[in-house]
mmCIF file of C-alpha atoms in Angstrom:
data_model
loop_
_atom_site.group_PDB
_atom_site.id
_atom_site.type_symbol
_atom_site.label_atom_id
_atom_site.label_comp_id
_atom_site.label_asym_id
_atom_site.label_seq_id
_atom_site.Cartn_x
_atom_site.Cartn_y
_atom_site.Cartn_z
ATOM 1 C CA UNK A 1 -16.364 -16.537 -23.348
ATOM 2 C CA UNK A 2 -19.152 -15.096 -22.198
ATOM 3 C CA UNK A 3 -21.216 -14.072 -25.879
ATOM 4 C CA UNK A 4 -23.375 -11.196 -25.475
ATOM 5 C CA UNK A 5 -26.584 -10.989 -28.079
ATOM 6 C CA UNK A 6 -28.267 -7.157 -28.135
ATOM 7 C CA UNK A 7 -31.074 -6.077 -30.560
ATOM 8 C CA UNK A 8 -31.624 -4.251 -32.206
ATOM 9 C CA UNK A 9 -28.680 -2.972 -33.701
ATOM 10 C CA UNK A 10 -30.831 -0.038 -35.204
ATOM 11 C CA UNK A 11 -33.614 1.630 -33.706
ATOM 12 C CA UNK A 12 -35.685 3.782 -35.320
ATOM 13 C CA UNK A 13 -37.988 6.745 -32.350
ATOM 14 C CA UNK A 14 -39.552 9.865 -31.603
ATOM 15 C CA UNK A 15 -38.660 12.285 -28.679
ATOM 16 C CA UNK A 16 -41.566 10.858 -26.103
ATOM 17 C CA UNK A 17 -41.676 6.993 -27.153
ATOM 18 C CA UNK A 18 -40.876 4.804 -24.640
ATOM 19 C CA UNK A 19 -38.408 2.496 -25.766
ATOM 20 C CA UNK A 20 -36.988 -1.356 -25.257
ATOM 21 C CA UNK A 21 -33.476 -2.673 -26.489
ATOM 22 C CA UNK A 22 -33.093 -6.136 -25.382
ATOM 23 C CA UNK A 23 -29.356 -8.370 -24.459
ATOM 24 C CA UNK A 24 -29.489 -12.108 -24.336
ATOM 25 C CA UNK A 25 -26.287 -13.347 -23.479
ATOM 26 C CA UNK A 26 -25.415 -17.095 -23.815
ATOM 27 C CA UNK A 27 -25.121 -18.251 -19.927
ATOM 28 C CA UNK A 28 -26.272 -17.972 -16.707
ATOM 29 C CA UNK A 29 -23.995 -13.894 -14.967
ATOM 30 C CA UNK A 30 -26.057 -13.669 -12.192
ATOM 31 C CA UNK A 31 -26.584 -10.153 -12.798
ATOM 32 C CA UNK A 32 -23.833 -9.187 -13.535
ATOM 33 C CA UNK A 33 -24.890 -6.327 -16.255
ATOM 34 C CA UNK A 34 -23.823 -3.028 -16.804
ATOM 35 C CA UNK A 35 -25.474 -0.771 -19.640
ATOM 36 C CA UNK A 36 -23.045 2.230 -21.368
ATOM 37 C CA UNK A 37 -25.068 5.419 -23.988
ATOM 38 C CA UNK A 38 -22.445 6.372 -26.307
ATOM 39 C CA UNK A 39 -21.835 9.554 -28.099
ATOM 40 C CA UNK A 40 -20.272 11.002 -31.325
ATOM 41 C CA UNK A 41 -16.294 9.629 -30.612
ATOM 42 C CA UNK A 42 -16.855 10.160 -26.090
ATOM 43 C CA UNK A 43 -16.071 7.270 -24.051
ATOM 44 C CA UNK A 44 -18.877 5.158 -22.558
ATOM 45 C CA UNK A 45 -20.893 6.970 -19.922
ATOM 46 C CA UNK A 46 -22.276 4.381 -16.912
ATOM 47 C CA UNK A 47 -25.741 4.541 -16.820
ATOM 48 C CA UNK A 48 -26.597 1.363 -14.960
ATOM 49 C CA UNK A 49 -24.875 -1.362 -13.332
ATOM 50 C CA UNK A 50 -25.729 -4.652 -11.919
ATOM 51 C CA UNK A 51 -28.699 -5.492 -14.176
ATOM 52 C CA UNK A 52 -30.994 -2.485 -12.947
ATOM 53 C CA UNK A 53 -28.975 0.368 -10.097
ATOM 54 C CA UNK A 54 -28.770 3.597 -11.954
ATOM 55 C CA UNK A 55 -25.535 5.154 -11.666
ATOM 56 C CA UNK A 56 -25.634 8.305 -9.611
ATOM 57 C CA UNK A 57 -26.605 11.512 -11.947
ATOM 58 C CA UNK A 58 -28.407 9.361 -14.849
ATOM 59 C CA UNK A 59 -32.026 10.448 -15.229
ATOM 60 C CA UNK A 60 -34.763 8.555 -14.363
ATOM 61 C CA UNK A 61 -35.949 7.778 -17.409
ATOM 62 C CA UNK A 62 -33.988 4.870 -17.682
ATOM 63 C CA UNK A 63 -33.838 1.813 -16.256
ATOM 64 C CA UNK A 64 -32.744 -1.764 -16.352
ATOM 65 C CA UNK A 65 -34.120 -5.448 -15.797
ATOM 66 C CA UNK A 66 -33.331 -8.766 -16.180
ATOM 67 C CA UNK A 67 -31.723 -11.533 -14.464
ATOM 68 C CA UNK A 68 -29.599 -14.771 -15.242
ATOM 69 C CA UNK A 69 -29.800 -14.872 -19.527
ATOM 70 C CA UNK A 70 -31.505 -11.930 -20.372
ATOM 71 C CA UNK A 71 -31.763 -8.442 -19.249
ATOM 72 C CA UNK A 72 -33.321 -5.149 -20.641
ATOM 73 C CA UNK A 73 -32.616 -1.079 -20.471
ATOM 74 C CA UNK A 74 -35.261 0.494 -21.678
ATOM 75 C CA UNK A 75 -35.867 4.667 -21.638
ATOM 76 C CA UNK A 76 -39.698 4.977 -20.388
ATOM 77 C CA UNK A 77 -39.637 8.566 -22.555
ATOM 78 C CA UNK A 78 -37.233 9.281 -24.970
ATOM 79 C CA UNK A 79 -35.435 12.699 -24.857
ATOM 80 C CA UNK A 80 -33.532 14.566 -27.949
ATOM 81 C CA UNK A 81 -30.528 13.988 -25.563
ATOM 82 C CA UNK A 82 -30.772 10.437 -26.045
ATOM 83 C CA UNK A 83 -29.964 9.911 -29.087
ATOM 84 C CA UNK A 84 -26.402 8.049 -29.140
ATOM 85 C CA UNK A 85 -25.415 4.758 -29.309
ATOM 86 C CA UNK A 86 -26.023 2.177 -26.227
ATOM 87 C CA UNK A 87 -23.999 -1.421 -24.848
ATOM 88 C CA UNK A 88 -24.637 -3.553 -22.689
ATOM 89 C CA UNK A 89 -21.883 -4.941 -21.071
ATOM 90 C CA UNK A 90 -21.152 -8.861 -19.233
ATOM 91 C CA UNK A 91 -18.976 -8.110 -16.082
ATOM 92 C CA UNK A 92 -19.212 -11.454 -13.924
ATOM 93 C CA UNK A 93 -15.538 -11.864 -13.379
ATOM 94 C CA UNK A 94 -12.570 -9.923 -14.453
ATOM 95 C CA UNK A 95 -10.809 -12.912 -16.845
ATOM 96 C CA UNK A 96 -12.346 -11.958 -19.387
ATOM 97 C CA UNK A 97 -15.750 -8.718 -19.666
ATOM 98 C CA UNK A 98 -17.398 -8.632 -23.103
ATOM 99 C CA UNK A 99 -19.671 -6.107 -24.636
ATOM 100 C CA UNK A 100 -22.602 -6.438 -26.566
ATOM 101 C CA UNK A 101 -22.941 -4.797 -30.339
ATOM 102 C CA UNK A 102 -24.864 -2.292 -29.760
ATOM 103 C CA UNK A 103 -28.206 -0.237 -30.653
ATOM 104 C CA UNK A 104 -27.780 2.719 -31.874
ATOM 105 C CA UNK A 105 -31.072 5.003 -31.307
ATOM 106 C CA UNK A 106 -31.818 7.445 -34.642
ATOM 107 C CA UNK A 107 -34.117 10.231 -34.832
ATOM 108 C CA UNK A 108 -37.437 8.558 -37.088
ATOM 109 C CA UNK B 1 -13.703 15.602 -9.281
ATOM 110 C CA UNK B 2 -12.993 12.032 -10.812
ATOM 111 C CA UNK B 3 -9.965 12.284 -13.577
ATOM 112 C CA UNK B 4 -8.652 9.376 -15.829
ATOM 113 C CA UNK B 5 -6.366 10.997 -18.431
ATOM 114 C CA UNK B 6 -5.153 8.629 -21.229
ATOM 115 C CA UNK B 7 -1.254 9.474 -23.009
ATOM 116 C CA UNK B 8 1.090 7.657 -24.757
ATOM 117 C CA UNK B 9 -1.069 6.771 -28.721
ATOM 118 C CA UNK B 10 0.086 7.853 -31.457
ATOM 119 C CA UNK B 11 1.249 6.070 -35.078
ATOM 120 C CA UNK B 12 3.673 2.537 -34.813
ATOM 121 C CA UNK B 13 4.868 0.499 -37.424
ATOM 122 C CA UNK B 14 3.874 -2.786 -37.421
ATOM 123 C CA UNK B 15 5.616 -5.162 -35.164
ATOM 124 C CA UNK B 16 6.940 -2.520 -32.881
ATOM 125 C CA UNK B 17 5.868 -1.890 -29.351
ATOM 126 C CA UNK B 18 4.159 1.387 -27.398
ATOM 127 C CA UNK B 19 3.385 1.875 -23.874
ATOM 128 C CA UNK B 20 0.119 3.862 -22.568
ATOM 129 C CA UNK B 21 -0.118 6.333 -19.221
ATOM 130 C CA UNK B 22 -3.529 6.348 -17.474
ATOM 131 C CA UNK B 23 -3.122 8.727 -14.547
ATOM 132 C CA UNK B 24 -5.787 8.488 -12.278
ATOM 133 C CA UNK B 25 -7.614 11.187 -9.984
ATOM 134 C CA UNK B 26 -10.086 12.007 -7.678
ATOM 135 C CA UNK B 27 -11.780 7.825 -6.330
ATOM 136 C CA UNK B 28 -9.516 5.423 -4.615
ATOM 137 C CA UNK B 29 -7.044 4.037 -6.858
ATOM 138 C CA UNK B 30 -5.377 1.561 -4.549
ATOM 139 C CA UNK B 31 -8.838 0.216 -4.540
ATOM 140 C CA UNK B 32 -9.882 0.038 -7.823
ATOM 141 C CA UNK B 33 -10.081 -2.971 -10.353
ATOM 142 C CA UNK B 34 -8.835 -1.222 -13.692
ATOM 143 C CA UNK B 35 -8.692 -1.819 -17.679
ATOM 144 C CA UNK B 36 -8.198 -1.013 -20.306
ATOM 145 C CA UNK B 37 -10.751 -1.221 -23.850
ATOM 146 C CA UNK B 38 -10.578 -0.180 -27.170
ATOM 147 C CA UNK B 39 -12.591 0.652 -30.098
ATOM 148 C CA UNK B 40 -11.693 0.298 -33.401
ATOM 149 C CA UNK B 41 -13.309 3.122 -36.052
ATOM 150 C CA UNK B 42 -16.519 2.288 -36.065
ATOM 151 C CA UNK B 43 -16.893 -0.838 -33.794
ATOM 152 C CA UNK B 44 -17.892 -1.359 -30.659
ATOM 153 C CA UNK B 45 -15.905 -0.995 -27.409
ATOM 154 C CA UNK B 46 -13.474 -4.662 -26.973
ATOM 155 C CA UNK B 47 -12.412 -5.037 -23.532
ATOM 156 C CA UNK B 48 -8.180 -5.289 -23.639
ATOM 157 C CA UNK B 49 -6.650 -6.538 -19.662
ATOM 158 C CA UNK B 50 -8.221 -5.818 -16.454
ATOM 159 C CA UNK B 51 -5.610 -5.859 -13.509
ATOM 160 C CA UNK B 52 -7.031 -5.866 -9.754
ATOM 161 C CA UNK B 53 -6.425 -3.101 -7.139
ATOM 162 C CA UNK B 54 -3.262 -4.506 -5.485
ATOM 163 C CA UNK B 55 -2.336 -5.289 -9.195
ATOM 164 C CA UNK B 56 -1.959 -9.183 -8.423
ATOM 165 C CA UNK B 57 -4.121 -10.311 -10.975
ATOM 166 C CA UNK B 58 -3.666 -9.804 -14.106
ATOM 167 C CA UNK B 59 -6.470 -10.921 -16.939
ATOM 168 C CA UNK B 60 -6.174 -11.055 -21.145
ATOM 169 C CA UNK B 61 -8.312 -10.731 -23.971
ATOM 170 C CA UNK B 62 -7.521 -13.771 -26.146
ATOM 171 C CA UNK B 63 -6.581 -10.816 -29.485
ATOM 172 C CA UNK B 64 -4.003 -9.855 -27.168
ATOM 173 C CA UNK B 65 -2.303 -12.417 -24.793
ATOM 174 C CA UNK B 66 1.006 -13.395 -24.787
ATOM 175 C CA UNK B 67 2.137 -9.363 -26.824
ATOM 176 C CA UNK B 68 0.346 -7.332 -24.225
ATOM 177 C CA UNK B 69 1.223 -6.105 -20.692
ATOM 178 C CA UNK B 70 -0.828 -4.741 -17.387
ATOM 179 C CA UNK B 71 0.335 -2.420 -15.071
ATOM 180 C CA UNK B 72 0.016 0.025 -11.753
ATOM 181 C CA UNK B 73 1.812 1.946 -9.746
ATOM 182 C CA UNK B 74 -0.377 2.676 -6.570
ATOM 183 C CA UNK B 75 2.300 5.419 -5.462
ATOM 184 C CA UNK B 76 2.101 7.583 -8.513
ATOM 185 C CA UNK B 77 -2.238 6.501 -8.924
ATOM 186 C CA UNK B 78 -1.436 5.090 -12.794
ATOM 187 C CA UNK B 79 -2.751 2.602 -14.790
ATOM 188 C CA UNK B 80 0.178 0.908 -17.839
ATOM 189 C CA UNK B 81 -0.350 -0.984 -20.734
ATOM 190 C CA UNK B 82 3.090 -2.370 -22.697
ATOM 191 C CA UNK B 83 2.293 -3.213 -25.879
ATOM 192 C CA UNK B 84 4.500 -5.318 -28.392
ATOM 193 C CA UNK B 85 4.249 -7.048 -31.904
ATOM 194 C CA UNK B 86 1.346 -4.994 -32.813
ATOM 195 C CA UNK B 87 -0.765 -5.759 -35.802
ATOM 196 C CA UNK B 88 -2.677 -3.178 -38.394
ATOM 197 C CA UNK B 89 -5.916 -4.535 -36.063
ATOM 198 C CA UNK B 90 -4.912 -3.248 -32.917
ATOM 199 C CA UNK B 91 -5.610 0.352 -34.630
ATOM 200 C CA UNK B 92 -8.348 2.074 -31.941
ATOM 201 C CA UNK B 93 -8.812 4.520 -29.390
ATOM 202 C CA UNK B 94 -7.550 2.317 -26.395
ATOM 203 C CA UNK B 95 -9.707 3.510 -22.663
ATOM 204 C CA UNK B 96 -8.266 2.758 -19.538
ATOM 205 C CA UNK B 97 -10.944 2.087 -17.400
ATOM 206 C CA UNK B 98 -11.859 1.711 -13.286
ATOM 207 C CA UNK B 99 -14.379 0.422 -10.497
ATOM 208 C CA UNK B 100 -15.010 -1.621 -7.691
ATOM 209 C CA UNK B 101 -15.028 -5.568 -8.270
ATOM 210 C CA UNK B 102 -14.478 -5.705 -12.230
ATOM 211 C CA UNK B 103 -16.994 -2.685 -12.910
ATOM 212 C CA UNK B 104 -15.433 0.040 -15.857
ATOM 213 C CA UNK B 105 -17.829 3.144 -14.404
ATOM 214 C CA UNK B 106 -15.081 5.538 -15.066
ATOM 215 C CA UNK B 107 -13.526 5.880 -18.736
ATOM 216 C CA UNK B 108 -10.739 7.925 -19.614
ATOM 217 C CA UNK B 109 -10.941 10.356 -22.615
ATOM 218 C CA UNK B 110 -8.818 7.874 -24.720
ATOM 219 C CA UNK B 111 -5.994 7.762 -26.123
ATOM 220 C CA UNK B 112 -5.560 6.639 -30.354
ATOM 221 C CA UNK B 113 -3.102 4.315 -31.428
ATOM 222 C CA UNK B 114 -2.840 3.537 -35.080
ATOM 223 C CA UNK B 115 0.016 0.448 -36.413
ATOM 224 C CA UNK B 116 1.315 1.415 -40.182
ATOM 225 C CA UNK B 117 3.891 1.012 -41.960
#
Protein backbone atom coordinates (compact mmCIF):
# COMPACT_ATOMS: atom_id res chain seq x y z
CA UNK A 1 0.00 0.00 0.00
CA UNK A 2 1.17 3.52 -0.78
CA UNK A 3 1.61 5.66 2.33
CA UNK A 4 1.40 9.47 2.25
CA UNK A 5 3.44 11.24 4.92
CA UNK A 6 2.33 14.86 5.34
CA UNK A 7 4.15 17.60 7.22
CA UNK A 8 3.87 19.61 9.31
CA UNK A 9 0.83 18.39 11.24
CA UNK A 10 0.18 21.89 12.55
CA UNK A 11 1.29 25.21 11.14
CA UNK A 12 0.89 28.64 12.77
CA UNK A 13 0.91 31.55 10.34
CA UNK A 14 -0.29 35.10 9.87
CA UNK A 15 -2.41 36.67 7.16
CA UNK A 16 -0.15 37.45 4.21
CA UNK A 17 2.37 34.70 4.97
CA UNK A 18 3.59 32.25 2.36
CA UNK A 19 2.74 28.73 3.51
CA UNK A 20 4.10 25.41 2.25
CA UNK A 21 2.83 21.94 3.10
CA UNK A 22 4.69 18.81 2.02
CA UNK A 23 3.60 15.28 1.25
CA UNK A 24 5.94 12.36 0.64
CA UNK A 25 4.74 9.15 -1.01
CA UNK A 26 6.21 5.79 -0.04
CA UNK A 27 6.69 5.00 -3.74
CA UNK A 28 6.50 6.84 -7.04
CA UNK A 29 2.94 7.86 -7.96
CA UNK A 30 3.67 9.73 -11.17
CA UNK A 31 1.92 12.92 -10.14
CA UNK A 32 -1.44 11.40 -9.18
CA UNK A 33 -1.76 13.67 -6.17
CA UNK A 34 -4.65 15.87 -5.07
CA UNK A 35 -4.90 18.46 -2.29
CA UNK A 36 -8.05 19.19 -0.29
CA UNK A 37 -9.17 21.87 2.18
CA UNK A 38 -11.55 20.96 4.98
CA UNK A 39 -13.36 23.26 7.37
CA UNK A 40 -15.68 22.82 10.32
CA UNK A 41 -17.35 19.41 9.82
CA UNK A 42 -17.83 19.90 6.09
CA UNK A 43 -16.69 17.65 3.27
CA UNK A 44 -13.17 18.08 1.91
CA UNK A 45 -12.99 20.49 -1.01
CA UNK A 46 -10.72 19.73 -3.96
CA UNK A 47 -8.07 22.42 -4.55
CA UNK A 48 -5.44 20.81 -6.75
CA UNK A 49 -5.33 17.62 -8.84
CA UNK A 50 -2.65 15.89 -10.89
CA UNK A 51 -0.12 17.51 -8.55
CA UNK A 52 -0.36 21.02 -10.03
CA UNK A 53 -3.71 21.54 -11.79
CA UNK A 54 -5.86 24.13 -10.04
CA UNK A 55 -9.49 23.13 -9.69
CA UNK A 56 -11.98 25.51 -11.28
CA UNK A 57 -12.98 28.33 -8.94
CA UNK A 58 -10.04 27.91 -6.57
CA UNK A 59 -8.06 31.13 -5.98
CA UNK A 60 -4.74 31.39 -7.78
CA UNK A 61 -2.85 31.90 -4.50
CA UNK A 62 -3.05 28.11 -4.18
CA UNK A 63 -0.52 26.12 -6.18
CA UNK A 64 0.83 22.60 -6.24
CA UNK A 65 4.07 21.11 -7.41
CA UNK A 66 6.15 17.96 -7.29
CA UNK A 67 6.59 14.61 -8.93
CA UNK A 68 7.42 10.98 -8.19
CA UNK A 69 7.41 10.96 -4.39
CA UNK A 70 7.66 14.60 -3.21
CA UNK A 71 4.76 17.02 -3.47
CA UNK A 72 3.98 20.47 -2.08
CA UNK A 73 0.97 22.71 -1.65
CA UNK A 74 1.77 26.42 -1.44
CA UNK A 75 -0.46 29.28 -0.43
CA UNK A 76 1.32 32.40 -1.70
CA UNK A 77 -0.38 34.91 0.63
CA UNK A 78 -2.51 33.41 3.40
CA UNK A 79 -6.00 34.87 3.69
CA UNK A 80 -8.44 34.70 6.64
CA UNK A 81 -10.58 32.19 4.75
CA UNK A 82 -7.59 29.82 4.39
CA UNK A 83 -7.37 28.81 8.06
CA UNK A 84 -8.42 25.17 7.77
CA UNK A 85 -7.07 21.65 7.61
CA UNK A 86 -5.39 20.47 4.41
CA UNK A 87 -4.97 16.90 3.17
CA UNK A 88 -2.97 15.39 0.37
CA UNK A 89 -4.23 12.26 -1.39
CA UNK A 90 -2.75 9.85 -3.87
CA UNK A 91 -5.13 8.44 -6.46
CA UNK A 92 -2.87 6.50 -8.76
CA UNK A 93 -5.37 3.66 -9.02
CA UNK A 94 -8.90 2.90 -7.90
CA UNK A 95 -7.64 0.02 -5.84
CA UNK A 96 -6.41 1.94 -2.84
CA UNK A 97 -6.60 5.70 -2.44
CA UNK A 98 -4.73 7.07 0.55
CA UNK A 99 -4.75 10.40 2.35
CA UNK A 100 -2.01 12.15 4.25
CA UNK A 101 -2.43 12.77 7.96
CA UNK A 102 -3.47 16.40 7.50
CA UNK A 103 -2.04 19.85 8.25
CA UNK A 104 -3.99 22.24 10.43
CA UNK A 105 -3.22 25.85 9.51
CA UNK A 106 -3.81 28.03 12.56
CA UNK A 107 -3.71 31.75 13.21
CA UNK A 108 -0.40 32.82 14.72
CA UNK B 1 -25.56 22.33 -10.07
CA UNK B 2 -23.62 19.35 -8.76
CA UNK B 3 -25.34 17.48 -5.96
CA UNK B 4 -24.37 14.33 -4.13
CA UNK B 5 -26.80 13.52 -1.33
CA UNK B 6 -26.10 10.68 1.07
CA UNK B 7 -28.74 9.01 3.20
CA UNK B 8 -29.19 5.93 5.35
CA UNK B 9 -26.93 6.72 8.28
CA UNK B 10 -27.96 6.27 11.89
CA UNK B 11 -27.26 4.37 15.08
CA UNK B 12 -26.80 0.62 14.71
CA UNK B 13 -25.70 -2.13 17.08
CA UNK B 14 -22.42 -3.96 16.57
CA UNK B 15 -22.77 -6.91 14.22
CA UNK B 16 -25.79 -5.46 12.44
CA UNK B 17 -26.08 -4.19 8.86
CA UNK B 18 -26.80 -0.84 7.25
CA UNK B 19 -27.16 0.40 3.68
CA UNK B 20 -26.14 3.88 2.61
CA UNK B 21 -27.34 5.58 -0.57
CA UNK B 22 -25.98 8.49 -2.54
CA UNK B 23 -28.17 10.26 -5.10
CA UNK B 24 -26.15 12.12 -7.71
CA UNK B 25 -27.19 14.91 -10.05
CA UNK B 26 -25.55 17.62 -12.14
CA UNK B 27 -22.64 15.44 -13.32
CA UNK B 28 -22.33 12.62 -15.88
CA UNK B 29 -22.80 9.87 -13.31
CA UNK B 30 -22.58 7.04 -15.82
CA UNK B 31 -19.03 8.09 -16.79
CA UNK B 32 -17.75 8.73 -13.24
CA UNK B 33 -15.86 6.44 -10.95
CA UNK B 34 -17.49 6.62 -7.54
CA UNK B 35 -16.11 6.21 -4.03
CA UNK B 36 -17.10 6.02 -0.42
CA UNK B 37 -14.78 7.83 2.00
CA UNK B 38 -15.29 7.95 5.75
CA UNK B 39 -14.02 10.18 8.51
CA UNK B 40 -14.05 9.13 12.13
CA UNK B 41 -14.50 11.87 14.76
CA UNK B 42 -11.33 13.95 15.00
CA UNK B 43 -9.53 11.91 12.34
CA UNK B 44 -8.57 12.38 8.70
CA UNK B 45 -10.45 10.94 5.74
CA UNK B 46 -10.14 7.22 5.03
CA UNK B 47 -10.97 5.76 1.66
CA UNK B 48 -13.43 2.85 2.00
CA UNK B 49 -14.47 1.56 -1.41
CA UNK B 50 -14.71 2.42 -5.10
CA UNK B 51 -16.51 1.28 -8.21
CA UNK B 52 -15.70 1.93 -11.84
CA UNK B 53 -18.11 3.92 -13.99
CA UNK B 54 -19.84 0.76 -15.23
CA UNK B 55 -19.88 -1.08 -11.90
CA UNK B 56 -17.77 -3.92 -13.26
CA UNK B 57 -14.75 -3.23 -11.08
CA UNK B 58 -14.93 -2.81 -7.32
CA UNK B 59 -12.25 -2.11 -4.75
CA UNK B 60 -12.21 -2.09 -0.96
CA UNK B 61 -9.97 -0.96 1.86
CA UNK B 62 -8.43 -3.79 3.84
CA UNK B 63 -10.39 -2.69 6.91
CA UNK B 64 -13.76 -3.37 5.26
CA UNK B 65 -12.92 -6.14 2.78
CA UNK B 66 -15.43 -8.97 3.09
CA UNK B 67 -17.88 -6.90 5.17
CA UNK B 68 -18.84 -4.00 2.88
CA UNK B 69 -20.23 -4.08 -0.66
CA UNK B 70 -20.36 -1.20 -3.11
CA UNK B 71 -22.83 -1.02 -5.98
CA UNK B 72 -24.38 1.50 -8.32
CA UNK B 73 -27.57 1.88 -10.33
CA UNK B 74 -26.75 3.96 -13.37
CA UNK B 75 -30.41 4.14 -14.34
CA UNK B 76 -31.13 5.92 -11.06
CA UNK B 77 -27.82 7.87 -10.74
CA UNK B 78 -27.41 6.30 -7.32
CA UNK B 79 -24.48 4.78 -5.45
CA UNK B 80 -24.84 2.34 -2.56
CA UNK B 81 -22.73 0.99 0.28
CA UNK B 82 -23.97 -2.11 2.03
CA UNK B 83 -22.25 -2.61 5.37
CA UNK B 84 -22.42 -5.92 7.24
CA UNK B 85 -20.93 -7.03 10.56
CA UNK B 86 -20.53 -3.45 11.71
CA UNK B 87 -17.97 -2.69 14.39
CA UNK B 88 -17.47 0.24 16.76
CA UNK B 89 -14.49 1.33 14.66
CA UNK B 90 -16.79 1.80 11.65
CA UNK B 91 -18.31 4.83 13.41
CA UNK B 92 -17.74 7.80 11.11
CA UNK B 93 -19.24 10.29 8.71
CA UNK B 94 -19.53 8.52 5.36
CA UNK B 95 -19.11 10.60 2.22
CA UNK B 96 -19.76 9.59 -1.35
CA UNK B 97 -17.44 11.18 -3.88
CA UNK B 98 -16.76 10.85 -7.58
CA UNK B 99 -15.05 12.09 -10.69
CA UNK B 100 -13.16 11.00 -13.77
CA UNK B 101 -10.61 8.27 -13.32
CA UNK B 102 -9.97 7.74 -9.62
CA UNK B 103 -10.24 11.41 -8.63
CA UNK B 104 -12.67 12.30 -5.84
CA UNK B 105 -13.61 15.63 -7.41
CA UNK B 106 -17.11 16.09 -6.02
CA UNK B 107 -18.27 15.16 -2.54
CA UNK B 108 -21.59 14.89 -0.73
CA UNK B 109 -22.32 16.41 2.66
CA UNK B 110 -21.92 13.07 4.43
CA UNK B 111 -24.10 10.82 6.56
CA UNK B 112 -23.21 9.83 10.13
CA UNK B 113 -23.02 6.17 11.10
CA UNK B 114 -22.72 5.35 14.80
CA UNK B 115 -22.08 1.75 15.78
CA UNK B 116 -22.96 1.34 19.43
CA UNK B 117 -24.86 -0.98 21.71
